[in-house]
Amino acid sequence: MASQSDPNDIFSKPIVRRRFQATLAQQEHNADEDQSSSTPDIVEAPDAPDSSDVPLNPLSSPPLSLPETLSEGNPDTNLSDESEPEVLSQSSTSSLNKRMEESAIGGESNARSFKRSSSSQGFDYESSPMATAPVQKKKKDEIDMGGAKFFPKQEKKHVYTHKWTNDDDDNAIEDEHGASTSSSQRSRRVHQPAVSAVPRKPVYATSSSYSSSSSNIQRQSIRHIKEANELRESGEYADFKHDLIYILSSLRSADASMKVKCLSAISLAKKCVSPDFRQFIKSENMTTSIVKAILNSPDDDLFALAASTVLYLLTRDFNSIKIDYHTLRLVSQLLRIENMEQRPEEKDKVLNLVWEVFNAYIEKQEVGGQKASFDMRKDCLSPSSLIIEALVFICSRAVNDEIFKNELLNLGILQFIVAKIETNVNLIADGSEDTFHILVLNRCFRILESSSAFHKKNQAFLVSHRSNILIKSLAKFLQVIHDKVHDMPEETVKKYISCLALMCRLLINISHDNELCCSRLGQIDNFLPNALTTFTYLAPKYGKEDAYDINVMMTSLLTNLVERCNSNRKVLISQHVKMMIPGQEVEEVPALEAISRLFVYHEAQAQIVDADLDKELAFEEGGCGEGDEEDNEDSSDEDGVRKDGRLDRNKMDNMDQVDVVHALQQVMNKASAHMEGSVIASYHALLTGFVLQQNEEHLDDVRKHLPGNTFENMIAQLKRLYEFTKATMSKRIESNSGFRAIERVIDYLERLD
């Protein structure tokens, strides 16, 4: 066993862990067996002297078996015999033993180990002075164990190795190279992360794959690049946003003067000429911001004119702006500014700027292929006139908005419109020939028609407001038309007839299921005979384009007036009116005779369509004879359309595409005219049925003008009207009363027959 080392000896070795002791014990055991087998008679050496008397030879240290890890704790715990020592092979430390022998590191050992070591090696050692070994500076990760450098064992890290082949391929490779595959590689494979169960095959670089991969990379690199139109739209969007923010900042500024705000509003109006800019405002919900910026515009007349121009342009699209309470309140305030008396020295300048805006708007619409309808004059521009134009579009878009209609009444807009109608009717009755009054009446009628449609509250207000001032003004306007239409130019007559059709629509709305309105209208002098003469004489003679509308609307109005008021029936029966049937002379006949004869005329026009359809079906099934072909050739005109409205198929084979389209258009026009005759005949039959109720003594006055002296044709037309109305308006609750009225007339006429 080794003796204790001298603490003063600079080459004294540190105490190593028990693994080193086990190595020494194994070496001693092996040396004893070798000596006993090779030299049985050996002379024992004398006892070795103490370490203090005998100098230590630096080469007398036995071979060391170095541990793989550092010893921890104190030496006593490392040398404890509680656990069995681990035995390491000599080959694992042979290289280190060689280095220790060459480094001349001496160690203290007992005499027995010194003798055995020297005898086994067969060398004679001479005692020599101890050489001082140079002291080397230890590195950070090195630990000195008696001159040997120990490196701490590094912990193994998991390394991901991609698996390119199946498990079967791996097993085959292992069988083939089983000897070359080390145990460390197999143990490392256990710690590899799990890979996908689906094997991945390597992609070898080829020309096609390289080109496809490069194209994919190029496609991915340009995937996020916008198209040219997208770049243009995004640029326009940014420009619109910056311009609008700049203009609104001027309009909102408390320090800006009215002149600056007026010019800012005109700049905004110029921007609103563009449909894209208007669409940007609506898509970004900027209407409310614009309205709030011009809320103080009624304080200045010229600023109000510019603000009205902006509102006018924002309401011109089909997708109009959404109107809230603040917008409607501003509209109500601007509506009352009819005369611009403030800052007269700047009035012309502002009017010129606004007029330039409207000219630019008209040109923009015409370039886009849309027909611009702008009947305003420069001398008639005012906030009131522009807001009336804007209200027409606003009300037409909100025809089903009950809250909007209530606010029209609460804010006084309906009151102002009624007063406007009264003023312009009086001006026309006094002899004014300015057609601008007709334009104002046209717009006012449209506003009241939309605001009173199926709205009982507004209907009752319009009838009773200011002692029935509205219906009195309308009756006066009807009388003026009958008195002056003979002396008016043709263009002026068209405007008056068109306005008359709108007035009929308004009267139908306010008289629907309203007995008060019906009785008040019947009491007005000459209203019923004028209303009857409108579709018996005025529409056939002057209403070329609006004849159908006037026939249907005025007949519907008279139907409302006589449906629940027997006094109106009696007044109507007692009237003599002018009647004009196309192709005949003007006559003055009793009212019932005029209605009956017009029914026969329009019903005959409707029957032509049925007869033509029957002939067309017969022509398709069996063809036509030679005589029929000659008749067809004689009756056909130059455009390939026969006089009865049918296409001449003999000529269609020689017609090009343009001629065919033109011929089809003519056929559709004639069919539309025949359909209009059927509808007009149905409304005449409905009016006749209501007039005869409680007046059966006048049945013969009607029968003698009907085919076969029966109501059979009237009943057939009414049934068609009932089916058509039921199919088109069955979803509207308000139309239920119309269905019931038609059913009552059909039942009444069937009982009479």
PDB file of N, CA and C in Angstrom, residues 554-594:
ATOM      1  N   MET A 554    -105.836  59.220 -63.833  1.00  0.00           N
ATOM      2  CA  MET A 554    -107.071  59.973 -63.614  1.00  0.00           C
ATOM      3  C   MET A 554    -108.264  59.041 -63.432  1.00  0.00           C
ATOM      4  N   THR A 555    -108.275  57.912 -64.146  1.00  0.00           N
ATOM      5  CA  THR A 555    -109.340  56.927 -63.928  1.00  0.00           C
ATOM      6  C   THR A 555    -109.261  56.352 -62.518  1.00  0.00           C
ATOM      7  N   SER A 556    -108.042  56.080 -62.031  1.00  0.00           N
ATOM      8  CA  SER A 556    -107.875  55.589 -60.661  1.00  0.00           C
ATOM      9  C   SER A 556    -108.314  56.641 -59.646  1.00  0.00           C
ATOM     10  N   LEU A 557    -108.020  57.918 -59.912  1.00  0.00           N
ATOM     11  CA  LEU A 557    -108.445  58.979 -59.003  1.00  0.00           C
ATOM     12  C   LEU A 557    -109.965  59.066 -58.925  1.00  0.00           C
ATOM     13  N   LEU A 558    -110.623  59.027 -60.068  1.00  0.00           N
ATOM     14  CA  LEU A 558    -112.082  59.074 -60.053  1.00  0.00           C
ATOM     15  C   LEU A 558    -112.676  57.834 -59.384  1.00  0.00           C
ATOM     16  N   THR A 559    -111.999  56.697 -59.524  1.00  0.00           N
ATOM     17  CA  THR A 559    -112.458  55.489 -58.834  1.00  0.00           C
ATOM     18  C   THR A 559    -112.403  55.677 -57.324  1.00  0.00           C
ATOM     19  N   ASN A 560    -111.317  56.291 -56.821  1.00  0.00           N
ATOM     20  CA  ASN A 560    -111.236  56.579 -55.385  1.00  0.00           C
ATOM     21  C   ASN A 560    -112.338  57.541 -54.940  1.00  0.00           C
ATOM     22  N   LEU A 561    -112.641  58.525 -55.794  1.00  0.00           N
ATOM     23  CA  LEU A 561    -113.625  59.543 -55.398  1.00  0.00           C
ATOM     24  C   LEU A 561    -115.045  59.002 -55.352  1.00  0.00           C
ATOM     25  N   VAL A 562    -115.380  58.022 -56.204  1.00  0.00           N
ATOM     26  CA  VAL A 562    -116.756  57.518 -56.247  1.00  0.00           C
ATOM     27  C   VAL A 562    -116.919  56.192 -55.520  1.00  0.00           C
ATOM     28  N   GLU A 563    -115.817  55.603 -55.024  1.00  0.00           N
ATOM     29  CA  GLU A 563    -115.920  54.290 -54.389  1.00  0.00           C
ATOM     30  C   GLU A 563    -116.773  54.337 -53.129  1.00  0.00           C
ATOM     31  N   ARG A 564    -116.618  55.346 -52.294  1.00  0.00           N
ATOM     32  CA  ARG A 564    -117.330  55.421 -51.013  1.00  0.00           C
ATOM     33  C   ARG A 564    -118.165  56.688 -50.872  1.00  0.00           C
ATOM     34  N   CYS A 565    -118.328  57.408 -51.929  1.00  0.00           N
ATOM     35  CA  CYS A 565    -119.088  58.672 -51.859  1.00  0.00           C
ATOM     36  C   CYS A 565    -120.145  58.668 -52.966  1.00  0.00           C
ATOM     37  N   ASN A 566    -121.411  58.419 -52.598  1.00  0.00           N
ATOM     38  CA  ASN A 566    -122.483  58.366 -53.590  1.00  0.00           C
ATOM     39  C   ASN A 566    -122.788  59.743 -54.155  1.00  0.00           C
ATOM     40  N   SER A 567    -122.513  60.801 -53.404  1.00  0.00           N
ATOM     41  CA  SER A 567    -122.764  62.144 -53.928  1.00  0.00           C
ATOM     42  C   SER A 567    -121.861  62.437 -55.118  1.00  0.00           C
ATOM     43  N   ASN A 568    -120.631  61.981 -55.058  1.00  0.00           N
ATOM     44  CA  ASN A 568    -119.729  62.159 -56.202  1.00  0.00           C
ATOM     45  C   ASN A 568    -120.199  61.351 -57.407  1.00  0.00           C
ATOM     46  N   ARG A 569    -120.794  60.185 -57.184  1.00  0.00           N
ATOM     47  CA  ARG A 569    -121.317  59.391 -58.300  1.00  0.00           C
ATOM     48  C   ARG A 569    -122.412  60.157 -59.033  1.00  0.00           C
ATOM     49  N   LYS A 570    -123.313  60.724 -58.281  1.00  0.00           N
ATOM     50  CA  LYS A 570    -124.426  61.450 -58.900  1.00  0.00           C
ATOM     51  C   LYS A 570    -123.933  62.678 -59.668  1.00  0.00           C
ATOM     52  N   VAL A 571    -122.947  63.375 -59.103  1.00  0.00           N
ATOM     53  CA  VAL A 571    -122.401  64.536 -59.807  1.00  0.00           C
ATOM     54  C   VAL A 571    -121.743  64.097 -61.109  1.00  0.00           C
ATOM     55  N   LEU A 572    -121.042  62.981 -61.065  1.00  0.00           N
ATOM     56  CA  LEU A 572    -120.340  62.508 -62.252  1.00  0.00           C
ATOM     57  C   LEU A 572    -121.325  62.063 -63.336  1.00  0.00           C
ATOM     58  N   ILE A 573    -122.396  61.398 -62.942  1.00  0.00           N
ATOM     59  CA  ILE A 573    -123.373  60.921 -63.926  1.00  0.00           C
ATOM     60  C   ILE A 573    -124.049  62.085 -64.639  1.00  0.00           C
ATOM     61  N   SER A 574    -124.226  63.147 -63.946  1.00  0.00           N
ATOM     62  CA  SER A 574    -124.952  64.290 -64.512  1.00  0.00           C
ATOM     63  C   SER A 574    -124.105  65.160 -65.439  1.00  0.00           C
ATOM     64  N   GLN A 575    -122.843  64.867 -65.602  1.00  0.00           N
ATOM     65  CA  GLN A 575    -121.953  65.715 -66.390  1.00  0.00           C
ATOM     66  C   GLN A 575    -121.972  65.342 -67.867  1.00  0.00           C
ATOM     67  N   HIS A 576    -121.728  66.350 -68.731  1.00  0.00           N
ATOM     68  CA  HIS A 576    -121.491  66.175 -70.152  1.00  0.00           C
ATOM     69  C   HIS A 576    -120.058  66.643 -70.445  1.00  0.00           C
ATOM     70  N   VAL A 577    -119.296  65.800 -71.102  1.00  0.00           N
ATOM     71  CA  VAL A 577    -117.880  66.078 -71.302  1.00  0.00           C
ATOM     72  C   VAL A 577    -117.530  65.906 -72.761  1.00  0.00           C
ATOM     73  N   LYS A 578    -116.366  66.475 -73.126  1.00  0.00           N
ATOM     74  CA  LYS A 578    -115.830  66.281 -74.467  1.00  0.00           C
ATOM     75  C   LYS A 578    -115.168  64.911 -74.552  1.00  0.00           C
ATOM     76  N   MET A 579    -115.333  64.280 -75.672  1.00  0.00           N
ATOM     77  CA  MET A 579    -114.738  62.965 -75.879  1.00  0.00           C
ATOM     78  C   MET A 579    -114.059  62.931 -77.240  1.00  0.00           C
ATOM     79  N   MET A 580    -112.869  62.375 -77.244  1.00  0.00           N
ATOM     80  CA  MET A 580    -112.118  62.245 -78.497  1.00  0.00           C
ATOM     81  C   MET A 580    -111.581  60.822 -78.598  1.00  0.00           C
ATOM     82  N   ILE A 581    -112.072  60.114 -79.611  1.00  0.00           N
ATOM     83  CA  ILE A 581    -111.575  58.778 -79.912  1.00  0.00           C
ATOM     84  C   ILE A 581    -110.675  58.894 -81.137  1.00  0.00           C
ATOM     85  N   PRO A 582    -109.478  58.306 -81.093  1.00  0.00           N
ATOM     86  CA  PRO A 582    -108.580  58.405 -82.250  1.00  0.00           C
ATOM     87  C   PRO A 582    -109.269  57.951 -83.530  1.00  0.00           C
ATOM     88  N   GLY A 583    -109.173  58.804 -84.534  1.00  0.00           N
ATOM     89  CA  GLY A 583    -109.804  58.516 -85.817  1.00  0.00           C
ATOM     90  C   GLY A 583    -111.211  59.035 -85.938  1.00  0.00           C
ATOM     91  N   GLN A 584    -111.740  59.672 -84.886  1.00  0.00           N
ATOM     92  CA  GLN A 584    -113.103  60.191 -84.910  1.00  0.00           C
ATOM     93  C   GLN A 584    -113.096  61.673 -84.526  1.00  0.00           C
ATOM     94  N   GLU A 585    -114.225  62.278 -84.731  1.00  0.00           N
ATOM     95  CA  GLU A 585    -114.376  63.689 -84.412  1.00  0.00           C
ATOM     96  C   GLU A 585    -114.619  63.877 -82.910  1.00  0.00           C
ATOM     97  N   VAL A 586    -114.336  65.089 -82.440  1.00  0.00           N
ATOM     98  CA  VAL A 586    -114.556  65.431 -81.034  1.00  0.00           C
ATOM     99  C   VAL A 586    -116.062  65.580 -80.800  1.00  0.00           C
ATOM    100  N   GLU A 587    -116.545  64.955 -79.752  1.00  0.00           N
ATOM    101  CA  GLU A 587    -117.963  64.986 -79.410  1.00  0.00           C
ATOM    102  C   GLU A 587    -118.123  65.405 -77.953  1.00  0.00           C
ATOM    103  N   GLU A 588    -119.302  65.905 -77.645  1.00  0.00           N
ATOM    104  CA  GLU A 588    -119.658  66.201 -76.259  1.00  0.00           C
ATOM    105  C   GLU A 588    -120.826  65.294 -75.888  1.00  0.00           C
ATOM    106  N   VAL A 589    -120.575  64.376 -74.997  1.00  0.00           N
ATOM    107  CA  VAL A 589    -121.536  63.320 -74.666  1.00  0.00           C
ATOM    108  C   VAL A 589    -121.665  63.225 -73.151  1.00  0.00           C
ATOM    109  N   PRO A 590    -122.716  62.523 -72.675  1.00  0.00           N
ATOM    110  CA  PRO A 590    -122.831  62.281 -71.236  1.00  0.00           C
ATOM    111  C   PRO A 590    -121.646  61.474 -70.715  1.00  0.00           C
ATOM    112  N   ALA A 591    -121.425  61.596 -69.443  1.00  0.00           N
ATOM    113  CA  ALA A 591    -120.248  60.980 -68.828  1.00  0.00           C
ATOM    114  C   ALA A 591    -120.254  59.466 -68.982  1.00  0.00           C
ATOM    115  N   LEU A 592    -121.374  58.790 -68.680  1.00  0.00           N
ATOM    116  CA  LEU A 592    -121.423  57.332 -68.767  1.00  0.00           C
ATOM    117  C   LEU A 592    -121.217  56.858 -70.208  1.00  0.00           C
ATOM    118  N   GLU A 593    -121.781  57.589 -71.180  1.00  0.00           N
ATOM    119  CA  GLU A 593    -121.576  57.201 -72.568  1.00  0.00           C
ATOM    120  C   GLU A 593    -120.108  57.334 -72.956  1.00  0.00           C
ATOM    121  N   ALA A 594    -119.461  58.404 -72.509  1.00  0.00           N
ATOM    122  CA  ALA A 594    -118.041  58.592 -72.839  1.00  0.00           C
ATOM    123  C   ALA A 594    -117.188  57.471 -72.253  1.00  0.00           C
TER     124      ALA A 594
END
